[in-house]
Amino acid sequence: MPTGTIRYWAAAKAAAGTAEEPYAAPTLADALAAARERHAGQPEFTRVLARCSFLVDGDPVGTRAHTTVQLAEGGTVEVLPPFAGG
């Protein structure tokens, strides 16, 4: 099973209570499900995560189903909440 790092930014970082944590999952969907379980005591985390976009190893996930996004050994998932400003 691939292992790597999930990095949280801005509101996602605040909701998770950490800047990053490891994953051990074959797909983005599996990694996010495990993260939701780890942060089950933080209801804001699930709410923020639902509005986030994701980069996997620098590539935008976009509208692809998270179950189809394969994770690599040593990879990085960036969790990006909506940003305001300009």
PDB file of N, CA, C and O in Angstrom:
ATOM      1  N   MET A   1       0.850  -1.175   0.000  1.00  0.00           N
ATOM      2  CA  MET A   1       0.000   0.000   0.000  1.00  0.00           C
ATOM      3  C   MET A   1       0.898   1.241   0.000  1.00  0.00           C
ATOM      4  O   MET A   1       1.794   1.361   0.821  1.00  0.00           O
ATOM      5  N   PRO A   2       0.646   2.177  -0.912  1.00  0.00           N
ATOM      6  CA  PRO A   2       1.466   3.382  -0.983  1.00  0.00           C
ATOM      7  C   PRO A   2       1.345   4.242   0.277  1.00  0.00           C
ATOM      8  O   PRO A   2       0.266   4.344   0.870  1.00  0.00           O
ATOM      9  N   THR A   3       2.447   4.849   0.655  1.00  0.00           N
ATOM     10  CA  THR A   3       2.450   5.791   1.773  1.00  0.00           C
ATOM     11  C   THR A   3       3.014   7.112   1.286  1.00  0.00           C
ATOM     12  O   THR A   3       3.813   7.169   0.352  1.00  0.00           O
ATOM     13  N   GLY A   4       2.559   8.189   1.910  1.00  0.00           N
ATOM     14  CA  GLY A   4       3.018   9.518   1.548  1.00  0.00           C
ATOM     15  C   GLY A   4       2.521  10.530   2.563  1.00  0.00           C
ATOM     16  O   GLY A   4       2.247  10.188   3.709  1.00  0.00           O
ATOM     17  N   THR A   5       2.366  11.768   2.106  1.00  0.00           N
ATOM     18  CA  THR A   5       2.021  12.872   2.992  1.00  0.00           C
ATOM     19  C   THR A   5       0.810  13.631   2.477  1.00  0.00           C
ATOM     20  O   THR A   5       0.711  13.916   1.285  1.00  0.00           O
ATOM     21  N   ILE A   6      -0.101  13.957   3.395  1.00  0.00           N
ATOM     22  CA  ILE A   6      -1.204  14.871   3.113  1.00  0.00           C
ATOM     23  C   ILE A   6      -0.819  16.203   3.732  1.00  0.00           C
ATOM     24  O   ILE A   6      -0.500  16.267   4.923  1.00  0.00           O
ATOM     25  N   ARG A   7      -0.849  17.273   2.937  1.00  0.00           N
ATOM     26  CA  ARG A   7      -0.562  18.624   3.433  1.00  0.00           C
ATOM     27  C   ARG A   7      -1.835  19.444   3.401  1.00  0.00           C
ATOM     28  O   ARG A   7      -2.510  19.515   2.377  1.00  0.00           O
ATOM     29  N   TYR A   8      -2.127  20.075   4.517  1.00  0.00           N
ATOM     30  CA  TYR A   8      -3.323  20.909   4.646  1.00  0.00           C
ATOM     31  C   TYR A   8      -2.929  22.377   4.596  1.00  0.00           C
ATOM     32  O   TYR A   8      -1.930  22.782   5.197  1.00  0.00           O
ATOM     33  N   TRP A   9      -3.739  23.183   3.916  1.00  0.00           N
ATOM     34  CA  TRP A   9      -3.479  24.609   3.777  1.00  0.00           C
ATOM     35  C   TRP A   9      -4.642  25.419   4.318  1.00  0.00           C
ATOM     36  O   TRP A   9      -5.796  25.009   4.231  1.00  0.00           O
ATOM     37  N   ALA A  10      -4.327  26.583   4.878  1.00  0.00           N
ATOM     38  CA  ALA A  10      -5.302  27.585   5.327  1.00  0.00           C
ATOM     39  C   ALA A  10      -6.378  26.973   6.230  1.00  0.00           C
ATOM     40  O   ALA A  10      -6.049  26.400   7.261  1.00  0.00           O
ATOM     41  N   ALA A  11      -7.660  27.110   5.849  1.00  0.00           N
ATOM     42  CA  ALA A  11      -8.761  26.626   6.688  1.00  0.00           C
ATOM     43  C   ALA A  11      -8.698  25.117   6.905  1.00  0.00           C
ATOM     44  O   ALA A  11      -9.103  24.620   7.961  1.00  0.00           O
ATOM     45  N   ALA A  12      -8.184  24.378   5.941  1.00  0.00           N
ATOM     46  CA  ALA A  12      -8.052  22.928   6.111  1.00  0.00           C
ATOM     47  C   ALA A  12      -7.024  22.617   7.195  1.00  0.00           C
ATOM     48  O   ALA A  12      -7.215  21.699   8.004  1.00  0.00           O
ATOM     49  N   LYS A  13      -5.949  23.379   7.233  1.00  0.00           N
ATOM     50  CA  LYS A  13      -4.922  23.214   8.260  1.00  0.00           C
ATOM     51  C   LYS A  13      -5.504  23.515   9.640  1.00  0.00           C
ATOM     52  O   LYS A  13      -5.283  22.769  10.593  1.00  0.00           O
ATOM     53  N   ALA A  14      -6.273  24.592   9.737  1.00  0.00           N
ATOM     54  CA  ALA A  14      -6.894  24.945  11.018  1.00  0.00           C
ATOM     55  C   ALA A  14      -7.886  23.870  11.462  1.00  0.00           C
ATOM     56  O   ALA A  14      -7.915  23.481  12.636  1.00  0.00           O
ATOM     57  N   ALA A  15      -8.685  23.368  10.537  1.00  0.00           N
ATOM     58  CA  ALA A  15      -9.688  22.351  10.878  1.00  0.00           C
ATOM     59  C   ALA A  15      -9.047  21.024  11.271  1.00  0.00           C
ATOM     60  O   ALA A  15      -9.533  20.327  12.154  1.00  0.00           O
ATOM     61  N   ALA A  16      -7.938  20.673  10.618  1.00  0.00           N
ATOM     62  CA  ALA A  16      -7.243  19.421  10.930  1.00  0.00           C
ATOM     63  C   ALA A  16      -6.421  19.543  12.204  1.00  0.00           C
ATOM     64  O   ALA A  16      -6.117  18.539  12.849  1.00  0.00           O
ATOM     65  N   GLY A  17      -6.015  20.762  12.528  1.00  0.00           N
ATOM     66  CA  GLY A  17      -5.164  20.968  13.697  1.00  0.00           C
ATOM     67  C   GLY A  17      -3.727  20.555  13.445  1.00  0.00           C
ATOM     68  O   GLY A  17      -2.952  20.378  14.385  1.00  0.00           O
ATOM     69  N   THR A  18      -3.363  20.413  12.175  1.00  0.00           N
ATOM     70  CA  THR A  18      -2.002  20.036  11.807  1.00  0.00           C
ATOM     71  C   THR A  18      -1.738  20.493  10.371  1.00  0.00           C
ATOM     72  O   THR A  18      -2.677  20.620   9.577  1.00  0.00           O
ATOM     73  N   ALA A  19      -0.481  20.711  10.058  1.00  0.00           N
ATOM     74  CA  ALA A  19      -0.114  21.117   8.700  1.00  0.00           C
ATOM     75  C   ALA A  19       0.007  19.928   7.763  1.00  0.00           C
ATOM     76  O   ALA A  19      -0.222  20.051   6.560  1.00  0.00           O
ATOM     77  N   GLU A  20       0.372  18.774   8.311  1.00  0.00           N
ATOM     78  CA  GLU A  20       0.497  17.583   7.469  1.00  0.00           C
ATOM     79  C   GLU A  20       0.420  16.323   8.307  1.00  0.00           C
ATOM     80  O   GLU A  20       0.607  16.355   9.523  1.00  0.00           O
ATOM     81  N   GLU A  21       0.115  15.232   7.620  1.00  0.00           N
ATOM     82  CA  GLU A  21       0.058  13.925   8.258  1.00  0.00           C
ATOM     83  C   GLU A  21       0.272  12.863   7.187  1.00  0.00           C
ATOM     84  O   GLU A  21       0.112  13.141   5.997  1.00  0.00           O
ATOM     85  N   PRO A  22       0.639  11.673   7.590  1.00  0.00           N
ATOM     86  CA  PRO A  22       0.910  10.619   6.602  1.00  0.00           C
ATOM     87  C   PRO A  22      -0.370   9.987   6.062  1.00  0.00           C
ATOM     88  O   PRO A  22      -1.418  10.037   6.702  1.00  0.00           O
ATOM     89  N   TYR A  23      -0.262   9.411   4.881  1.00  0.00           N
ATOM     90  CA  TYR A  23      -1.322   8.541   4.377  1.00  0.00           C
ATOM     91  C   TYR A  23      -0.725   7.170   4.088  1.00  0.00           C
ATOM     92  O   TYR A  23       0.464   7.026   3.839  1.00  0.00           O
ATOM     93  N   ALA A  24      -1.588   6.181   4.129  1.00  0.00           N
ATOM     94  CA  ALA A  24      -1.280   4.808   3.683  1.00  0.00           C
ATOM     95  C   ALA A  24      -2.536   4.350   2.982  1.00  0.00           C
ATOM     96  O   ALA A  24      -3.470   3.851   3.614  1.00  0.00           O
ATOM     97  N   ALA A  25      -2.601   4.606   1.670  1.00  0.00           N
ATOM     98  CA  ALA A  25      -3.833   4.349   0.926  1.00  0.00           C
ATOM     99  C   ALA A  25      -3.526   4.215  -0.563  1.00  0.00           C
ATOM    100  O   ALA A  25      -2.625   4.887  -1.056  1.00  0.00           O
ATOM    101  N   PRO A  26      -4.304   3.402  -1.263  1.00  0.00           N
ATOM    102  CA  PRO A  26      -4.084   3.249  -2.706  1.00  0.00           C
ATOM    103  C   PRO A  26      -4.697   4.365  -3.549  1.00  0.00           C
ATOM    104  O   PRO A  26      -4.222   4.657  -4.637  1.00  0.00           O
ATOM    105  N   THR A  27      -5.791   4.988  -3.042  1.00  0.00           N
ATOM    106  CA  THR A  27      -6.461   6.036  -3.818  1.00  0.00           C
ATOM    107  C   THR A  27      -6.696   7.273  -2.954  1.00  0.00           C
ATOM    108  O   THR A  27      -6.673   7.209  -1.723  1.00  0.00           O
ATOM    109  N   LEU A  28      -6.976   8.377  -3.628  1.00  0.00           N
ATOM    110  CA  LEU A  28      -7.297   9.611  -2.911  1.00  0.00           C
ATOM    111  C   LEU A  28      -8.536   9.414  -2.050  1.00  0.00           C
ATOM    112  O   LEU A  28      -8.576   9.879  -0.903  1.00  0.00           O
ATOM    113  N   ALA A  29      -9.534   8.719  -2.554  1.00  0.00           N
ATOM    114  CA  ALA A  29     -10.749   8.469  -1.773  1.00  0.00           C
ATOM    115  C   ALA A  29     -10.424   7.738  -0.474  1.00  0.00           C
ATOM    116  O   ALA A  29     -10.945   8.087   0.592  1.00  0.00           O
ATOM    117  N   ASP A  30      -9.561   6.744  -0.541  1.00  0.00           N
ATOM    118  CA  ASP A  30      -9.182   5.992   0.660  1.00  0.00           C
ATOM    119  C   ASP A  30      -8.412   6.866   1.642  1.00  0.00           C
ATOM    120  O   ASP A  30      -8.627   6.800   2.857  1.00  0.00           O
ATOM    121  N   ALA A  31      -7.508   7.691   1.132  1.00  0.00           N
ATOM    122  CA  ALA A  31      -6.714   8.574   2.001  1.00  0.00           C
ATOM    123  C   ALA A  31      -7.614   9.587   2.699  1.00  0.00           C
ATOM    124  O   ALA A  31      -7.457   9.844   3.896  1.00  0.00           O
ATOM    125  N   LEU A  32      -8.583  10.145   1.963  1.00  0.00           N
ATOM    126  CA  LEU A  32      -9.485  11.126   2.561  1.00  0.00           C
ATOM    127  C   LEU A  32     -10.439  10.478   3.558  1.00  0.00           C
ATOM    128  O   LEU A  32     -10.756  11.072   4.597  1.00  0.00           O
ATOM    129  N   ALA A  33     -10.884   9.266   3.278  1.00  0.00           N
ATOM    130  CA  ALA A  33     -11.754   8.556   4.228  1.00  0.00           C
ATOM    131  C   ALA A  33     -11.009   8.301   5.535  1.00  0.00           C
ATOM    132  O   ALA A  33     -11.569   8.482   6.626  1.00  0.00           O
ATOM    133  N   ALA A  34      -9.744   7.906   5.447  1.00  0.00           N
ATOM    134  CA  ALA A  34      -8.936   7.675   6.654  1.00  0.00           C
ATOM    135  C   ALA A  34      -8.721   8.985   7.406  1.00  0.00           C
ATOM    136  O   ALA A  34      -8.757   9.004   8.645  1.00  0.00           O
ATOM    137  N   ALA A  35      -8.514  10.075   6.672  1.00  0.00           N
ATOM    138  CA  ALA A  35      -8.331  11.380   7.321  1.00  0.00           C
ATOM    139  C   ALA A  35      -9.609  11.798   8.046  1.00  0.00           C
ATOM    140  O   ALA A  35      -9.555  12.283   9.180  1.00  0.00           O
ATOM    141  N   ARG A  36     -10.762  11.599   7.403  1.00  0.00           N
ATOM    142  CA  ARG A  36     -12.032  11.922   8.060  1.00  0.00           C
ATOM    143  C   ARG A  36     -12.207  11.116   9.342  1.00  0.00           C
ATOM    144  O   ARG A  36     -12.677  11.620  10.355  1.00  0.00           O
ATOM    145  N   GLU A  37     -11.827   9.861   9.292  1.00  0.00           N
ATOM    146  CA  GLU A  37     -11.931   8.999  10.473  1.00  0.00           C
ATOM    147  C   GLU A  37     -10.991   9.482  11.579  1.00  0.00           C
ATOM    148  O   GLU A  37     -11.376   9.537  12.743  1.00  0.00           O
ATOM    149  N   ARG A  38      -9.763   9.847  11.207  1.00  0.00           N
ATOM    150  CA  ARG A  38      -8.790  10.348  12.197  1.00  0.00           C
ATOM    151  C   ARG A  38      -9.281  11.618  12.869  1.00  0.00           C
ATOM    152  O   ARG A  38      -8.980  11.871  14.027  1.00  0.00           O
ATOM    153  N   HIS A  39     -10.005  12.437  12.122  1.00  0.00           N
ATOM    154  CA  HIS A  39     -10.459  13.728  12.631  1.00  0.00           C
ATOM    155  C   HIS A  39     -11.956  13.726  12.943  1.00  0.00           C
ATOM    156  O   HIS A  39     -12.600  14.774  12.912  1.00  0.00           O
ATOM    157  N   ALA A  40     -12.488  12.566  13.265  1.00  0.00           N
ATOM    158  CA  ALA A  40     -13.926  12.428  13.533  1.00  0.00           C
ATOM    159  C   ALA A  40     -14.397  13.342  14.662  1.00  0.00           C
ATOM    160  O   ALA A  40     -15.539  13.788  14.663  1.00  0.00           O
ATOM    161  N   GLY A  41     -13.540  13.648  15.596  1.00  0.00           N
ATOM    162  CA  GLY A  41     -13.898  14.529  16.706  1.00  0.00           C
ATOM    163  C   GLY A  41     -13.842  16.000  16.353  1.00  0.00           C
ATOM    164  O   GLY A  41     -14.090  16.852  17.206  1.00  0.00           O
ATOM    165  N   GLN A  42     -13.543  16.304  15.099  1.00  0.00           N
ATOM    166  CA  GLN A  42     -13.443  17.688  14.636  1.00  0.00           C
ATOM    167  C   GLN A  42     -14.424  17.882  13.474  1.00  0.00           C
ATOM    168  O   GLN A  42     -14.048  17.785  12.314  1.00  0.00           O
ATOM    169  N   PRO A  43     -15.699  18.159  13.777  1.00  0.00           N
ATOM    170  CA  PRO A  43     -16.714  18.241  12.724  1.00  0.00           C
ATOM    171  C   PRO A  43     -16.407  19.292  11.655  1.00  0.00           C
ATOM    172  O   PRO A  43     -16.794  19.133  10.495  1.00  0.00           O
ATOM    173  N   GLU A  44     -15.700  20.338  11.997  1.00  0.00           N
ATOM    174  CA  GLU A  44     -15.345  21.368  11.016  1.00  0.00           C
ATOM    175  C   GLU A  44     -14.453  20.788   9.916  1.00  0.00           C
ATOM    176  O   GLU A  44     -14.500  21.229   8.768  1.00  0.00           O
ATOM    177  N   PHE A  45     -13.659  19.778  10.240  1.00  0.00           N
ATOM    178  CA  PHE A  45     -12.753  19.172   9.267  1.00  0.00           C
ATOM    179  C   PHE A  45     -13.526  18.614   8.071  1.00  0.00           C
ATOM    180  O   PHE A  45     -13.191  18.885   6.916  1.00  0.00           O
ATOM    181  N   THR A  46     -14.567  17.849   8.328  1.00  0.00           N
ATOM    182  CA  THR A  46     -15.355  17.256   7.249  1.00  0.00           C
ATOM    183  C   THR A  46     -16.033  18.335   6.420  1.00  0.00           C
ATOM    184  O   THR A  46     -16.082  18.252   5.195  1.00  0.00           O
ATOM    185  N   ARG A  47     -16.531  19.382   7.074  1.00  0.00           N
ATOM    186  CA  ARG A  47     -17.191  20.473   6.360  1.00  0.00           C
ATOM    187  C   ARG A  47     -16.208  21.184   5.430  1.00  0.00           C
ATOM    188  O   ARG A  47     -16.512  21.429   4.269  1.00  0.00           O
ATOM    189  N   VAL A  48     -15.021  21.492   5.937  1.00  0.00           N
ATOM    190  CA  VAL A  48     -14.009  22.171   5.121  1.00  0.00           C
ATOM    191  C   VAL A  48     -13.539  21.259   3.990  1.00  0.00           C
ATOM    192  O   VAL A  48     -13.406  21.688   2.844  1.00  0.00           O
ATOM    193  N   LEU A  49     -13.286  19.999   4.297  1.00  0.00           N
ATOM    194  CA  LEU A  49     -12.789  19.056   3.295  1.00  0.00           C
ATOM    195  C   LEU A  49     -13.735  18.948   2.094  1.00  0.00           C
ATOM    196  O   LEU A  49     -13.296  18.815   0.956  1.00  0.00           O
ATOM    197  N   ALA A  50     -15.031  19.049   2.348  1.00  0.00           N
ATOM    198  CA  ALA A  50     -16.022  18.937   1.281  1.00  0.00           C
ATOM    199  C   ALA A  50     -15.909  20.069   0.261  1.00  0.00           C
ATOM    200  O   ALA A  50     -16.336  19.922  -0.883  1.00  0.00           O
ATOM    201  N   ARG A  51     -15.310  21.194   0.653  1.00  0.00           N
ATOM    202  CA  ARG A  51     -15.192  22.341  -0.253  1.00  0.00           C
ATOM    203  C   ARG A  51     -13.805  22.482  -0.858  1.00  0.00           C
ATOM    204  O   ARG A  51     -13.557  23.398  -1.632  1.00  0.00           O
ATOM    205  N   CYS A  52     -12.903  21.601  -0.505  1.00  0.00           N
ATOM    206  CA  CYS A  52     -11.514  21.725  -0.942  1.00  0.00           C
ATOM    207  C   CYS A  52     -11.282  21.185  -2.349  1.00  0.00           C
ATOM    208  O   CYS A  52     -12.032  20.349  -2.842  1.00  0.00           O
ATOM    209  N   SER A  53     -10.205  21.682  -2.940  1.00  0.00           N
ATOM    210  CA  SER A  53      -9.683  21.066  -4.156  1.00  0.00           C
ATOM    211  C   SER A  53      -8.389  20.361  -3.764  1.00  0.00           C
ATOM    212  O   SER A  53      -7.826  20.610  -2.689  1.00  0.00           O
ATOM    213  N   PHE A  54      -7.917  19.480  -4.644  1.00  0.00           N
ATOM    214  CA  PHE A  54      -6.786  18.629  -4.301  1.00  0.00           C
ATOM    215  C   PHE A  54      -5.770  18.597  -5.433  1.00  0.00           C
ATOM    216  O   PHE A  54      -6.139  18.599  -6.607  1.00  0.00           O
ATOM    217  N   LEU A  55      -4.507  18.566  -5.039  1.00  0.00           N
ATOM    218  CA  LEU A  55      -3.406  18.303  -5.961  1.00  0.00           C
ATOM    219  C   LEU A  55      -2.772  17.004  -5.510  1.00  0.00           C
ATOM    220  O   LEU A  55      -2.516  16.822  -4.320  1.00  0.00           O
ATOM    221  N   VAL A  56      -2.505  16.111  -6.436  1.00  0.00           N
ATOM    222  CA  VAL A  56      -1.802  14.866  -6.126  1.00  0.00           C
ATOM    223  C   VAL A  56      -0.494  14.901  -6.902  1.00  0.00           C
ATOM    224  O   VAL A  56      -0.498  14.932  -8.135  1.00  0.00           O
ATOM    225  N   ASP A  57       0.587  14.960  -6.165  1.00  0.00           N
ATOM    226  CA  ASP A  57       1.923  15.062  -6.762  1.00  0.00           C
ATOM    227  C   ASP A  57       1.996  16.212  -7.765  1.00  0.00           C
ATOM    228  O   ASP A  57       2.577  16.092  -8.838  1.00  0.00           O
ATOM    229  N   GLY A  58       1.359  17.332  -7.403  1.00  0.00           N
ATOM    230  CA  GLY A  58       1.408  18.542  -8.215  1.00  0.00           C
ATOM    231  C   GLY A  58       0.369  18.632  -9.306  1.00  0.00           C
ATOM    232  O   GLY A  58       0.243  19.665  -9.956  1.00  0.00           O
ATOM    233  N   ASP A  59      -0.396  17.559  -9.540  1.00  0.00           N
ATOM    234  CA  ASP A  59      -1.410  17.555 -10.592  1.00  0.00           C
ATOM    235  C   ASP A  59      -2.801  17.799 -10.006  1.00  0.00           C
ATOM    236  O   ASP A  59      -3.202  17.096  -9.074  1.00  0.00           O
ATOM    237  N   PRO A  60      -3.560  18.759 -10.553  1.00  0.00           N
ATOM    238  CA  PRO A  60      -4.919  18.994 -10.057  1.00  0.00           C
ATOM    239  C   PRO A  60      -5.823  17.777 -10.277  1.00  0.00           C
ATOM    240  O   PRO A  60      -5.797  17.164 -11.345  1.00  0.00           O
ATOM    241  N   VAL A  61      -6.610  17.462  -9.269  1.00  0.00           N
ATOM    242  CA  VAL A  61      -7.556  16.355  -9.371  1.00  0.00           C
ATOM    243  C   VAL A  61      -8.778  16.789 -10.183  1.00  0.00           C
ATOM    244  O   VAL A  61      -9.324  16.005 -10.950  1.00  0.00           O
ATOM    245  N   GLY A  62      -9.181  18.031 -10.004  1.00  0.00           N
ATOM    246  CA  GLY A  62     -10.336  18.550 -10.742  1.00  0.00           C
ATOM    247  C   GLY A  62     -11.598  17.784 -10.418  1.00  0.00           C
ATOM    248  O   GLY A  62     -11.863  17.472  -9.259  1.00  0.00           O
ATOM    249  N   THR A  63     -12.343  17.419 -11.449  1.00  0.00           N
ATOM    250  CA  THR A  63     -13.631  16.752 -11.245  1.00  0.00           C
ATOM    251  C   THR A  63     -13.540  15.226 -11.285  1.00  0.00           C
ATOM    252  O   THR A  63     -14.561  14.547 -11.216  1.00  0.00           O
ATOM    253  N   ARG A  64     -12.318  14.698 -11.394  1.00  0.00           N
ATOM    254  CA  ARG A  64     -12.172  13.234 -11.417  1.00  0.00           C
ATOM    255  C   ARG A  64     -12.690  12.620 -10.114  1.00  0.00           C
ATOM    256  O   ARG A  64     -12.512  13.195  -9.039  1.00  0.00           O
ATOM    257  N   ALA A  65     -13.290  11.467 -10.218  1.00  0.00           N
ATOM    258  CA  ALA A  65     -13.737  10.747  -9.021  1.00  0.00           C
ATOM    259  C   ALA A  65     -12.519  10.380  -8.184  1.00  0.00           C
ATOM    260  O   ALA A  65     -11.524   9.876  -8.714  1.00  0.00           O
ATOM    261  N   HIS A  66     -12.596  10.647  -6.906  1.00  0.00           N
ATOM    262  CA  HIS A  66     -11.459  10.382  -6.016  1.00  0.00           C
ATOM    263  C   HIS A  66     -11.093   8.903  -5.961  1.00  0.00           C
ATOM    264  O   HIS A  66      -9.956   8.557  -5.670  1.00  0.00           O
ATOM    265  N   THR A  67     -12.043   8.048  -6.267  1.00  0.00           N
ATOM    266  CA  THR A  67     -11.765   6.603  -6.285  1.00  0.00           C
ATOM    267  C   THR A  67     -10.861   6.219  -7.452  1.00  0.00           C
ATOM    268  O   THR A  67     -10.253   5.149  -7.438  1.00  0.00           O
ATOM    269  N   THR A  68     -10.768   7.059  -8.462  1.00  0.00           N
ATOM    270  CA  THR A  68      -9.953   6.755  -9.640  1.00  0.00           C
ATOM    271  C   THR A  68      -8.566   7.384  -9.580  1.00  0.00           C
ATOM    272  O   THR A  68      -7.745   7.134 -10.456  1.00  0.00           O
ATOM    273  N   VAL A  69      -8.313   8.198  -8.559  1.00  0.00           N
ATOM    274  CA  VAL A  69      -7.032   8.890  -8.442  1.00  0.00           C
ATOM    275  C   VAL A  69      -6.074   8.027  -7.616  1.00  0.00           C
ATOM    276  O   VAL A  69      -6.223   7.911  -6.394  1.00  0.00           O
ATOM    277  N   GLN A  70      -5.130   7.406  -8.290  1.00  0.00           N
ATOM    278  CA  GLN A  70      -4.172   6.517  -7.635  1.00  0.00           C
ATOM    279  C   GLN A  70      -3.088   7.328  -6.927  1.00  0.00           C
ATOM    280  O   GLN A  70      -2.615   8.334  -7.460  1.00  0.00           O
ATOM    281  N   LEU A  71      -2.706   6.882  -5.743  1.00  0.00           N
ATOM    282  CA  LEU A  71      -1.635   7.531  -4.995  1.00  0.00           C
ATOM    283  C   LEU A  71      -0.348   6.729  -5.161  1.00  0.00           C
ATOM    284  O   LEU A  71      -0.376   5.510  -5.294  1.00  0.00           O
ATOM    285  N   ALA A  72       0.773   7.442  -5.140  1.00  0.00           N
ATOM    286  CA  ALA A  72       2.074   6.822  -5.344  1.00  0.00           C
ATOM    287  C   ALA A  72       2.839   6.742  -4.030  1.00  0.00           C
ATOM    288  O   ALA A  72       2.611   7.530  -3.112  1.00  0.00           O
ATOM    289  N   GLU A  73       3.754   5.805  -3.970  1.00  0.00           N
ATOM    290  CA  GLU A  73       4.656   5.697  -2.826  1.00  0.00           C
ATOM    291  C   GLU A  73       5.476   6.989  -2.755  1.00  0.00           C
ATOM    292  O   GLU A  73       6.028   7.445  -3.750  1.00  0.00           O
ATOM    293  N   GLY A  74       5.499   7.592  -1.559  1.00  0.00           N
ATOM    294  CA  GLY A  74       6.249   8.832  -1.364  1.00  0.00           C
ATOM    295  C   GLY A  74       5.573  10.053  -1.938  1.00  0.00           C
ATOM    296  O   GLY A  74       6.184  11.113  -2.038  1.00  0.00           O
ATOM    297  N   GLY A  75       4.305   9.921  -2.296  1.00  0.00           N
ATOM    298  CA  GLY A  75       3.574  11.024  -2.919  1.00  0.00           C
ATOM    299  C   GLY A  75       3.099  12.067  -1.939  1.00  0.00           C
ATOM    300  O   GLY A  75       3.242  11.935  -0.710  1.00  0.00           O
ATOM    301  N   THR A  76       2.514  13.121  -2.499  1.00  0.00           N
ATOM    302  CA  THR A  76       1.995  14.219  -1.701  1.00  0.00           C
ATOM    303  C   THR A  76       0.609  14.594  -2.195  1.00  0.00           C
ATOM    304  O   THR A  76       0.388  14.776  -3.389  1.00  0.00           O
ATOM    305  N   VAL A  77      -0.310  14.720  -1.248  1.00  0.00           N
ATOM    306  CA  VAL A  77      -1.661  15.215  -1.522  1.00  0.00           C
ATOM    307  C   VAL A  77      -1.749  16.591  -0.873  1.00  0.00           C
ATOM    308  O   VAL A  77      -1.531  16.736   0.336  1.00  0.00           O
ATOM    309  N   GLU A  78      -2.043  17.605  -1.674  1.00  0.00           N
ATOM    310  CA  GLU A  78      -2.238  18.974  -1.171  1.00  0.00           C
ATOM    311  C   GLU A  78      -3.736  19.213  -1.052  1.00  0.00           C
ATOM    312  O   GLU A  78      -4.476  18.997  -2.015  1.00  0.00           O
ATOM    313  N   VAL A  79      -4.180  19.659   0.128  1.00  0.00           N
ATOM    314  CA  VAL A  79      -5.589  19.936   0.381  1.00  0.00           C
ATOM    315  C   VAL A  79      -5.751  21.452   0.419  1.00  0.00           C
ATOM    316  O   VAL A  79      -5.252  22.116   1.326  1.00  0.00           O
ATOM    317  N   LEU A  80      -6.459  21.990  -0.582  1.00  0.00           N
ATOM    318  CA  LEU A  80      -6.555  23.427  -0.780  1.00  0.00           C
ATOM    319  C   LEU A  80      -7.985  23.908  -0.635  1.00  0.00           C
ATOM    320  O   LEU A  80      -8.828  23.662  -1.513  1.00  0.00           O
ATOM    321  N   PRO A  81      -8.292  24.614   0.458  1.00  0.00           N
ATOM    322  CA  PRO A  81      -9.636  25.178   0.594  1.00  0.00           C
ATOM    323  C   PRO A  81      -9.786  26.363  -0.368  1.00  0.00           C
ATOM    324  O   PRO A  81      -8.793  26.878  -0.874  1.00  0.00           O
ATOM    325  N   PRO A  82     -11.031  26.804  -0.592  1.00  0.00           N
ATOM    326  CA  PRO A  82     -11.210  27.981  -1.437  1.00  0.00           C
ATOM    327  C   PRO A  82     -10.489  29.185  -0.818  1.00  0.00           C
ATOM    328  O   PRO A  82     -10.494  29.366   0.389  1.00  0.00           O
ATOM    329  N   PHE A  83      -9.844  29.950  -1.663  1.00  0.00           N
ATOM    330  CA  PHE A  83      -9.115  31.130  -1.197  1.00  0.00           C
ATOM    331  C   PHE A  83      -9.845  32.384  -1.655  1.00  0.00           C
ATOM    332  O   PHE A  83     -10.365  32.432  -2.764  1.00  0.00           O
ATOM    333  N   ALA A  84      -9.866  33.395  -0.806  1.00  0.00           N
ATOM    334  CA  ALA A  84     -10.462  34.693  -1.162  1.00  0.00           C
ATOM    335  C   ALA A  84      -9.321  35.667  -1.452  1.00  0.00           C
ATOM    336  O   ALA A  84      -8.183  35.453  -1.060  1.00  0.00           O
ATOM    337  N   GLY A  85      -9.673  36.717  -2.103  1.00  0.00           N
ATOM    338  CA  GLY A  85      -8.674  37.765  -2.349  1.00  0.00           C
ATOM    339  C   GLY A  85      -8.335  37.857  -3.802  1.00  0.00           C
ATOM    340  O   GLY A  85      -8.929  37.233  -4.663  1.00  0.00           O
ATOM    341  N   GLY A  86      -7.308  38.602  -4.081  1.00  0.00           N
ATOM    342  CA  GLY A  86      -6.952  38.752  -5.478  1.00  0.00           C
ATOM    343  C   GLY A  86      -5.797  39.555  -5.673  1.00  0.00           C
ATOM    344  O   GLY A  86      -4.766  39.752  -5.583  1.00  0.00           O
TER     345      GLY A  86
END
